[in-house]
Amino acid sequence: MIFRRYYTFKSKLNADDLKKKLLGQHLKVHELDFEIFDKGEDIKVIPHAEADDHVYTLPITRLRIKPEGAGSVVKMLSKPRRIDIGGPYLLMGFVTFAAIAGVLLYLFGEGAYNTTAYILVGIAAFIFALLWMRMEQGYFDYIRKIKKWVSEHV
């Protein structure tokens, strides 16, 4: 959905060598340790945030390696942890309903509720901007750094 990110990388290494190279490694992003381990067909990059209280939304990244010719293709999917996504989804729901209410008041209020409609849409836009800025500094920054690490090691 809105918080998922997909990337594709090509590697000259075959799938087995690439898995052996990646498995068991750790990477640090913002003083937070991410572990890379095997999970069935996929490789998962999972954060270790048990002792961290100030971290709110963290990604879980899945790497799917498929052989292609002499090399391989790595498909990367990053999505928020289930425990973390409740807050952003709740805010997105509020923003959506406030924007819809503002538009409906403007269209069907016959001019009597235009100020209220502008205020609702303004509040929705302001909260969305704050949410997105916060996600860019945290969650999406983790994804960018994991993507950079994967592209360097693939």
Short mmCIF file of C-alpha atoms in Angstrom, two decimals:
data_model
loop_
_atom_site.label_atom_id
_atom_site.label_comp_id
_atom_site.label_asym_id
_atom_site.label_seq_id
_atom_site.Cartn_x
_atom_site.Cartn_y
_atom_site.Cartn_z
CA MET A 1 0.00 0.00 0.00
CA ILE A 2 1.20 3.52 0.64
CA PHE A 3 4.10 2.52 2.91
CA ARG A 4 5.43 -0.42 0.86
CA ARG A 5 8.46 -0.02 -1.39
CA TYR A 6 9.61 -2.38 -4.17
CA TYR A 7 13.05 -2.46 -5.80
CA THR A 8 14.82 -4.79 -8.22
CA PHE A 9 18.56 -5.39 -8.47
CA LYS A 10 20.61 -7.49 -10.91
CA SER A 11 23.64 -9.39 -9.75
CA LYS A 12 26.43 -11.19 -11.57
CA LEU A 13 26.57 -13.81 -8.79
CA ASN A 14 24.35 -16.85 -8.99
CA ALA A 15 21.51 -17.23 -6.48
CA ASP A 16 23.27 -19.70 -4.14
CA ASP A 17 26.49 -17.68 -3.90
CA LEU A 18 24.50 -14.51 -3.30
CA LYS A 19 22.50 -16.13 -0.49
CA LYS A 20 25.69 -17.42 1.14
CA LYS A 21 27.21 -13.94 0.89
CA LEU A 22 24.24 -12.17 2.49
CA LEU A 23 23.12 -14.64 5.18
CA GLY A 24 24.26 -13.99 8.73
CA GLN A 25 25.42 -10.45 8.12
CA HIS A 26 24.35 -7.46 10.18
CA LEU A 27 23.97 -3.85 9.18
CA LYS A 28 23.61 -0.78 11.34
CA VAL A 29 21.25 2.05 10.46
CA HIS A 30 20.90 4.94 12.93
CA GLU A 31 22.53 2.87 15.69
CA LEU A 32 19.92 0.12 15.15
CA ASP A 33 21.04 -3.40 14.28
CA PHE A 34 19.39 -5.24 11.37
CA GLU A 35 19.97 -8.98 11.00
CA ILE A 36 19.85 -10.86 7.70
CA PHE A 37 18.61 -14.44 7.87
CA ASP A 38 16.96 -17.13 5.78
CA LYS A 39 13.18 -17.50 5.90
CA GLY A 40 12.09 -20.23 3.50
CA GLU A 41 12.67 -19.06 -0.08
CA ASP A 42 13.30 -15.49 1.01
CA ILE A 43 15.97 -13.62 2.90
CA LYS A 44 14.62 -11.28 5.58
CA VAL A 45 16.22 -8.14 6.97
CA ILE A 46 14.72 -7.72 10.45
CA PRO A 47 15.44 -4.91 12.94
CA HIS A 48 16.44 -5.66 16.52
CA ALA A 49 14.50 -2.98 18.39
CA GLU A 50 13.66 -4.78 21.60
CA ALA A 51 15.69 -2.41 23.77
CA ASP A 52 14.94 0.77 21.79
CA ASP A 53 12.03 2.84 23.10
CA HIS A 54 12.27 5.89 20.82
CA VAL A 55 11.86 4.03 17.50
CA TYR A 56 8.34 4.05 16.15
CA THR A 57 7.97 2.65 12.62
CA LEU A 58 10.55 0.19 11.32
CA PRO A 59 10.65 -1.77 8.05
CA ILE A 60 10.85 -5.48 7.54
CA THR A 61 12.58 -6.16 4.25
CA ARG A 62 12.22 -9.30 2.16
CA LEU A 63 14.77 -10.21 -0.49
CA ARG A 64 13.70 -12.76 -3.07
CA ILE A 65 16.58 -14.05 -5.20
CA LYS A 66 15.77 -15.67 -8.53
CA PRO A 67 18.36 -17.09 -10.95
CA GLU A 68 18.52 -15.42 -14.35
CA GLY A 69 21.10 -16.63 -16.86
CA ALA A 70 24.57 -16.63 -15.32
CA GLY A 71 23.54 -14.17 -12.60
CA SER A 72 20.45 -13.51 -10.55
CA VAL A 73 17.74 -10.95 -9.92
CA VAL A 74 17.02 -9.71 -6.41
CA LYS A 75 13.55 -8.35 -5.69
CA MET A 76 13.32 -6.27 -2.54
CA LEU A 77 10.07 -5.51 -0.69
CA SER A 78 10.04 -3.29 2.38
CA LYS A 79 6.95 -2.89 4.52
CA PRO A 80 6.31 -1.73 8.09
CA ARG A 81 6.14 -4.14 10.97
CA ARG A 82 2.58 -5.01 11.95
CA ILE A 83 3.13 -3.69 15.45
CA ASP A 84 4.26 -0.28 14.11
CA ILE A 85 1.78 0.48 11.35
CA GLY A 86 -1.32 1.18 13.48
CA GLY A 87 -0.46 4.81 14.20
CA PRO A 88 0.29 5.86 10.61
CA TYR A 89 -2.82 4.05 9.33
CA LEU A 90 -4.96 5.76 11.96
CA LEU A 91 -3.59 9.16 10.96
CA MET A 92 -4.12 8.41 7.26
CA GLY A 93 -7.73 7.45 8.03
CA PHE A 94 -8.29 10.71 9.88
CA VAL A 95 -6.70 12.73 7.07
CA THR A 96 -8.85 10.97 4.47
CA PHE A 97 -12.10 11.49 6.36
CA ALA A 98 -11.29 15.12 7.16
CA ALA A 99 -10.49 15.85 3.50
CA ILE A 100 -13.66 14.11 2.31
CA ALA A 101 -15.76 15.98 4.90
CA GLY A 102 -14.21 19.28 3.84
CA VAL A 103 -14.94 18.63 0.16
CA LEU A 104 -18.52 17.54 0.89
CA LEU A 105 -19.13 20.62 3.05
CA TYR A 106 -17.81 22.82 0.29
CA LEU A 107 -19.88 21.16 -2.43
CA PHE A 108 -23.16 20.68 -0.57
CA GLY A 109 -22.99 23.38 2.12
CA GLU A 110 -24.35 26.07 -0.23
CA GLY A 111 -21.70 28.57 0.86
CA ALA A 112 -22.63 28.49 4.55
CA TYR A 113 -19.80 26.10 5.53
CA ASN A 114 -16.99 27.19 3.22
CA THR A 115 -14.79 28.40 6.08
CA THR A 116 -15.27 25.10 7.93
CA ALA A 117 -14.48 23.19 4.74
CA TYR A 118 -11.25 25.14 4.25
CA ILE A 119 -10.26 24.54 7.86
CA LEU A 120 -10.91 20.78 7.60
CA VAL A 121 -8.93 20.43 4.38
CA GLY A 122 -6.14 22.60 5.81
CA ILE A 123 -5.92 20.48 8.96
CA ALA A 124 -5.89 17.30 6.86
CA ALA A 125 -3.11 18.67 4.64
CA PHE A 126 -1.09 19.85 7.66
CA ILE A 127 -1.36 16.49 9.47
CA PHE A 128 -0.48 14.61 6.27
CA ALA A 129 2.58 16.84 5.75
CA LEU A 130 3.74 16.23 9.33
CA LEU A 131 3.18 12.49 9.02
CA TRP A 132 5.04 12.30 5.72
CA MET A 133 7.94 14.41 7.00
CA ARG A 134 8.24 12.19 10.06
CA MET A 135 8.10 9.03 7.94
CA GLU A 136 10.76 10.43 5.58
CA GLN A 137 13.09 11.07 8.50
CA GLY A 138 12.54 7.64 10.04
CA TYR A 139 10.88 4.78 8.18
CA PHE A 140 11.74 5.77 4.59
CA ASP A 141 15.30 6.68 5.62
CA TYR A 142 15.75 3.15 7.01
CA ILE A 143 14.51 1.78 3.68
CA ARG A 144 16.86 4.01 1.67
CA LYS A 145 19.85 2.89 3.73
CA ILE A 146 18.89 -0.80 3.54
CA LYS A 147 18.45 -0.42 -0.23
CA LYS A 148 21.89 1.17 -0.50
CA TRP A 149 23.44 -1.65 1.56
CA VAL A 150 21.75 -4.34 -0.53
CA SER A 151 22.80 -2.70 -3.82
CA GLU A 152 26.41 -2.51 -2.61
CA HIS A 153 26.47 -6.19 -1.57
CA VAL A 154 24.60 -7.55 -4.56
#
